[in-house]
Amino acid sequence: MWAIVINPVSGSGRGAVLGREVAGYFASKKLSYRIITATSAQKLRQNLSEYLDTNGNDCEGVISVGGDGLAHLVLQLVVPRKVPFTVVAAGTGNDFLRALGWQLDGLTAQLDAVTSRKPTPVDLGLVDSEWFGAILSTGFDSIVNEKANTLRWPKGPMKYNLAIAMELPKFRPLGYQIEIDGQIIETEAMLIAIGNGNSYGGGMKVCPDADMSDGLFDVMVLRPVSKFEFLRVFPKVFTGQHIHHPKVDIYRAAKVSLNAEAVAYADGERVGGLPVRAECMAGAGLSWTP
């Protein structure tokens, strides 16, 4: 039995559309499946938890049809139960899917692989007992996330861009204490990203060389630059070329602790205020890669 978990409102309704496509695929292959959905994240979590408690031993895999928020929710339930999972790109960011290596428009090829191959271990991040798949971040982007979450318009990625325009003029670098595999670094920074996957924000390759199979995070630290320089360098994040800037430091580590007067987000979901401690858990999840 497969569990197809659908957020019908993700991606302005794309979740419902792709959910029907996924269910149609399983029906056409005569594979047994159960659709799990709800009108709220809390109810959906309850429904999936109850399903896994009853059918976890017989569940061949969980298909998360939604955005990174739904994938984040699914992770919390499948990882402790050692149930395989995959992510279908039905959100606005879809960075978890990118981290796993799938194409945004390759649904049939992805489902062919999922239903015909065995899953393999993938690394996941654990921050204060919460699992994450792609990026844990703090600094300017978290402030932008806080602002974007208050905006009713525009929808999609443009909301993030508007929040950047609103927050950058008043943003000031923050003082951080960073512990990286026991090494303590005191620095001011505009942004810190701890990458298990390589992108966030809908394809911003903030940690372009992060690998979900090496047992390590890539940690990107952007030290203070002028507002003009920030705007000049910012477009390079979509290609990953920003890491060559002299104010960008890259570290690799299995354990990272952050402390500052700041908040953190993981997979676009609010973790809360610092301090936080993150650990790369090698092979903690089971999934499929191309």
Coordinates of C-alpha atoms in Angstrom, one line a residue:
M1 CA 0.0 0.0 0.0
W2 CA 1.3 3.4 -1.0
A3 CA 0.2 6.6 0.8
I4 CA -0.4 9.7 -1.4
V5 CA -0.4 12.7 0.8
I6 CA -1.9 15.8 -0.9
N7 CA -1.9 19.4 0.0
P8 CA -4.7 20.5 -2.4
V9 CA -4.0 24.3 -2.0
S10 CA -0.3 24.2 -2.5
G11 CA 1.0 26.1 -5.6
S12 CA -2.3 27.9 -6.0
G13 CA -4.2 24.6 -6.5
R14 CA -1.4 22.7 -8.3
G15 CA -1.3 20.2 -5.4
A16 CA -4.9 19.1 -6.3
V17 CA -4.1 18.8 -10.0
L18 CA -0.9 16.8 -9.5
G19 CA -2.5 14.7 -6.7
R20 CA -5.1 13.5 -9.3
E21 CA -2.3 12.7 -11.7
V22 CA -0.3 10.7 -9.1
A23 CA -3.4 8.8 -8.1
G24 CA -4.2 8.2 -11.8
Y25 CA -0.7 6.8 -12.3
F26 CA -1.1 4.3 -9.4
A27 CA -4.5 3.3 -10.5
S28 CA -3.2 2.7 -14.1
K29 CA -0.5 0.4 -12.7
K30 CA -3.0 -1.4 -10.5
L31 CA -1.0 -0.5 -7.4
S32 CA -2.7 -0.3 -4.1
Y33 CA -2.8 3.3 -2.6
R34 CA -4.5 5.5 -0.1
I35 CA -5.1 9.2 -0.5
I36 CA -4.4 11.2 2.7
T37 CA -5.4 14.9 2.7
A38 CA -7.0 17.5 4.9
T39 CA -7.9 21.2 5.0
S40 CA -5.3 22.1 7.6
A41 CA -1.7 21.1 8.3
Q42 CA -2.6 19.9 11.8
K43 CA -5.4 17.7 10.6
L44 CA -3.3 16.3 7.7
R45 CA -0.5 15.5 10.2
Q46 CA -3.0 13.7 12.4
N47 CA -4.4 11.7 9.4
L48 CA -1.0 10.6 8.2
S49 CA 0.1 9.7 11.7
E50 CA -2.9 7.6 12.3
Y51 CA -2.5 5.9 8.9
L52 CA 1.2 5.1 9.6
D53 CA 0.4 3.8 13.1
T54 CA -2.0 1.4 11.6
N55 CA -0.3 0.5 8.3
G56 CA 3.3 1.5 8.7
N57 CA 4.7 -2.0 8.4
D58 CA 2.9 -2.5 5.1
C59 CA 3.5 1.0 3.7
E60 CA 5.7 0.8 0.6
G61 CA 6.3 4.6 0.6
V62 CA 4.8 8.0 1.1
I63 CA 4.3 10.3 -1.8
S64 CA 4.3 14.0 -0.7
V65 CA 2.3 16.0 -3.2
G66 CA 2.7 19.7 -2.3
G67 CA 5.5 22.1 -1.4
D68 CA 8.4 22.1 0.9
G69 CA 6.1 22.7 3.9
L70 CA 4.3 19.5 3.3
A71 CA 7.5 17.6 2.7
H72 CA 8.8 19.0 6.0
L73 CA 5.6 17.7 7.8
V74 CA 5.9 14.3 6.2
L75 CA 9.5 14.0 7.2
Q76 CA 8.6 14.3 10.9
L77 CA 6.4 11.2 10.6
V78 CA 8.2 8.9 8.2
V79 CA 11.8 9.2 9.4
P80 CA 11.2 7.8 12.9
R81 CA 9.2 4.9 11.4
K82 CA 11.8 4.3 8.6
V83 CA 9.1 4.6 5.9
P84 CA 10.5 5.6 2.4
F85 CA 9.2 8.9 1.0
T86 CA 9.4 11.0 -2.2
V87 CA 8.3 14.6 -3.0
V88 CA 6.2 15.6 -6.0
A89 CA 6.8 19.3 -7.1
A90 CA 3.5 21.0 -6.4
G91 CA 4.6 24.0 -4.4
T92 CA 6.2 27.4 -5.1
G93 CA 9.7 26.5 -4.0
N94 CA 10.1 22.7 -4.5
D95 CA 13.7 22.9 -3.2
F96 CA 13.5 19.5 -1.4
L97 CA 12.7 17.9 -4.8
R98 CA 15.7 19.6 -6.3
A99 CA 17.9 18.4 -3.5
L100 CA 16.8 14.8 -4.2
G101 CA 17.9 15.4 -7.8
W102 CA 14.5 15.2 -9.6
Q103 CA 13.4 17.5 -12.4
L104 CA 10.3 19.7 -11.8
D105 CA 8.6 18.4 -14.9
G106 CA 9.6 14.8 -14.7
L107 CA 6.7 13.3 -12.8
T108 CA 6.2 10.1 -14.8
A109 CA 9.9 9.2 -14.8
Q110 CA 10.0 9.9 -11.1
L111 CA 7.0 7.7 -10.3
D112 CA 8.4 5.0 -12.6
A113 CA 11.6 4.9 -10.5
V114 CA 9.8 5.1 -7.2
T115 CA 7.5 2.1 -8.0
S116 CA 10.2 -0.1 -9.6
R117 CA 13.3 0.5 -7.6
K118 CA 14.3 0.1 -3.9
P119 CA 14.8 3.4 -2.0
T120 CA 18.3 4.3 -0.8
P121 CA 19.5 6.2 2.3
V122 CA 19.7 10.0 2.1
D123 CA 21.2 12.4 4.7
L124 CA 18.8 14.6 6.6
G125 CA 19.3 17.5 9.1
L126 CA 18.1 17.4 12.7
V127 CA 17.7 20.7 14.4
D128 CA 16.5 20.6 18.0
S129 CA 14.7 17.3 17.4
E130 CA 13.1 18.5 14.1
W131 CA 14.0 16.9 10.8
F132 CA 14.8 19.0 7.7
G133 CA 15.7 18.1 4.2
A134 CA 17.2 21.1 2.4
I135 CA 18.3 24.3 4.1
L136 CA 18.4 25.7 7.7
S137 CA 19.0 29.4 7.6
T138 CA 19.1 32.5 9.7
G139 CA 19.8 36.2 9.2
F140 CA 18.4 38.3 6.4
D141 CA 16.5 35.6 4.6
S142 CA 14.7 34.6 7.9
I143 CA 13.7 38.2 8.4
V144 CA 12.4 38.2 4.8
N145 CA 10.5 35.0 5.5
E146 CA 8.9 36.6 8.6
K147 CA 7.8 39.6 6.5
A148 CA 6.6 37.5 3.5
N149 CA 4.4 35.4 5.8
T150 CA 2.5 38.6 6.8
L151 CA 1.9 39.6 3.1
R152 CA -1.4 38.6 1.5
W153 CA -0.2 39.9 -1.9
P154 CA 1.5 39.0 -4.2
K155 CA 1.4 35.2 -4.4
G156 CA 4.3 32.9 -5.1
P157 CA 7.9 33.9 -5.4
M158 CA 7.1 37.5 -6.0
K159 CA 6.0 37.8 -2.3
Y160 CA 9.6 36.9 -1.3
N161 CA 11.0 39.6 -3.7
L162 CA 8.7 42.2 -2.3
A163 CA 9.7 41.3 1.3
I164 CA 13.4 41.7 0.3
A165 CA 12.7 45.2 -1.0
M166 CA 10.9 46.1 2.2
E167 CA 13.4 44.7 4.6
L168 CA 16.8 45.3 3.0
P169 CA 16.9 49.1 3.6
K170 CA 16.6 48.7 7.4
F171 CA 18.6 45.5 7.8
R172 CA 21.8 45.5 9.9
P173 CA 24.3 42.5 10.1
L174 CA 23.9 40.4 13.3
G175 CA 26.6 39.2 15.6
Y176 CA 26.8 35.4 15.6
Q177 CA 28.6 32.7 17.6
I178 CA 29.0 29.7 15.3
E179 CA 30.3 26.3 16.5
I180 CA 31.4 24.1 13.6
D181 CA 32.4 20.6 14.6
G182 CA 33.8 22.1 17.9
Q183 CA 35.5 25.1 16.3
I184 CA 34.0 28.4 17.6
I185 CA 33.8 31.3 15.3
E186 CA 32.6 34.8 16.4
T187 CA 31.6 37.0 13.4
E188 CA 29.1 39.4 12.1
A189 CA 27.0 38.0 9.3
M190 CA 24.1 39.0 7.0
L191 CA 23.1 35.4 6.3
I192 CA 24.0 31.9 7.4
A193 CA 22.7 28.8 5.5
I194 CA 23.3 25.3 6.7
G195 CA 22.8 23.1 3.6
N196 CA 21.9 19.5 3.5
G197 CA 20.4 20.2 0.1
N198 CA 21.8 22.9 -2.2
S199 CA 18.9 25.4 -2.7
Y200 CA 16.0 27.3 -1.1
G201 CA 13.6 30.0 -2.1
G202 CA 12.7 28.3 -5.4
G203 CA 16.1 27.5 -6.8
M204 CA 18.5 29.8 -5.1
K205 CA 21.7 27.7 -4.9
V206 CA 22.8 29.1 -1.6
C207 CA 24.9 26.0 -0.9
P208 CA 25.6 24.8 -4.5
D209 CA 27.9 21.9 -3.6
A210 CA 25.8 20.4 -0.8
D211 CA 25.4 16.6 -1.2
M212 CA 22.7 14.6 0.5
S213 CA 25.0 11.5 0.6
D214 CA 28.3 12.8 2.1
G215 CA 27.3 13.0 5.8
L216 CA 28.1 16.7 6.0
F217 CA 26.4 20.0 5.8
D218 CA 27.7 22.8 3.6
V219 CA 27.7 26.0 5.8
M220 CA 27.6 29.3 3.9
V221 CA 28.3 32.5 5.9
L222 CA 27.8 35.9 4.2
R223 CA 29.9 38.4 6.2
P224 CA 28.8 42.1 6.1
V225 CA 28.7 43.8 2.7
S226 CA 27.1 47.1 1.7
K227 CA 23.5 47.2 0.5
F228 CA 24.6 48.0 -3.0
E229 CA 27.1 45.1 -3.0
F230 CA 24.4 42.8 -1.6
L231 CA 22.1 43.7 -4.5
R232 CA 24.9 43.3 -7.0
V233 CA 25.9 39.8 -5.8
F234 CA 22.4 38.6 -5.0
P235 CA 21.5 37.4 -8.6
K236 CA 24.5 35.1 -8.5
V237 CA 22.8 32.9 -5.9
F238 CA 20.7 31.4 -8.7
T239 CA 23.8 29.9 -10.3
G240 CA 25.8 29.4 -7.1
Q241 CA 28.5 31.8 -8.2
H242 CA 28.1 33.9 -5.0
I243 CA 30.4 31.5 -3.1
H244 CA 33.4 33.0 -4.9
H245 CA 32.8 36.5 -3.3
P246 CA 35.5 37.4 -0.8
K247 CA 32.9 38.0 1.9
V248 CA 31.4 34.5 1.6
D249 CA 32.9 31.7 3.7
I250 CA 32.1 28.0 3.1
Y251 CA 32.6 25.3 5.7
R252 CA 31.7 21.6 5.8
A253 CA 30.7 20.0 9.1
A254 CA 28.5 17.3 10.6
K255 CA 27.4 19.5 13.6
V256 CA 26.7 23.2 13.7
S257 CA 25.5 25.4 16.5
L258 CA 24.3 29.0 16.1
N259 CA 23.7 31.7 18.7
A260 CA 22.5 35.2 18.1
E261 CA 19.5 37.5 18.5
A262 CA 17.8 36.0 15.5
V263 CA 15.3 33.4 14.3
A264 CA 15.9 30.3 12.1
Y265 CA 13.9 28.7 9.3
A266 CA 14.2 25.1 8.0
D267 CA 12.7 24.1 4.6
G268 CA 10.9 27.4 4.7
E269 CA 9.2 26.5 8.1
R270 CA 9.8 28.6 11.2
V271 CA 12.1 26.8 13.7
G272 CA 12.2 29.6 16.2
G273 CA 14.7 31.8 18.0
L274 CA 18.4 31.0 18.3
P275 CA 20.4 29.3 19.8
V276 CA 19.9 26.1 17.7
R277 CA 22.0 23.0 17.2
A278 CA 21.9 21.1 13.9
E279 CA 23.4 17.8 13.1
C280 CA 23.7 16.0 9.7
M281 CA 22.3 12.6 10.2
A282 CA 23.9 10.4 7.5
G283 CA 21.5 8.1 5.8
A284 CA 18.6 8.9 8.2
G285 CA 16.0 9.0 5.5
L286 CA 14.9 6.5 2.8
S287 CA 14.1 7.9 -0.6
W288 CA 14.6 7.6 -4.4
T289 CA 17.1 9.5 -6.5
P290 CA 17.5 9.6 -10.3

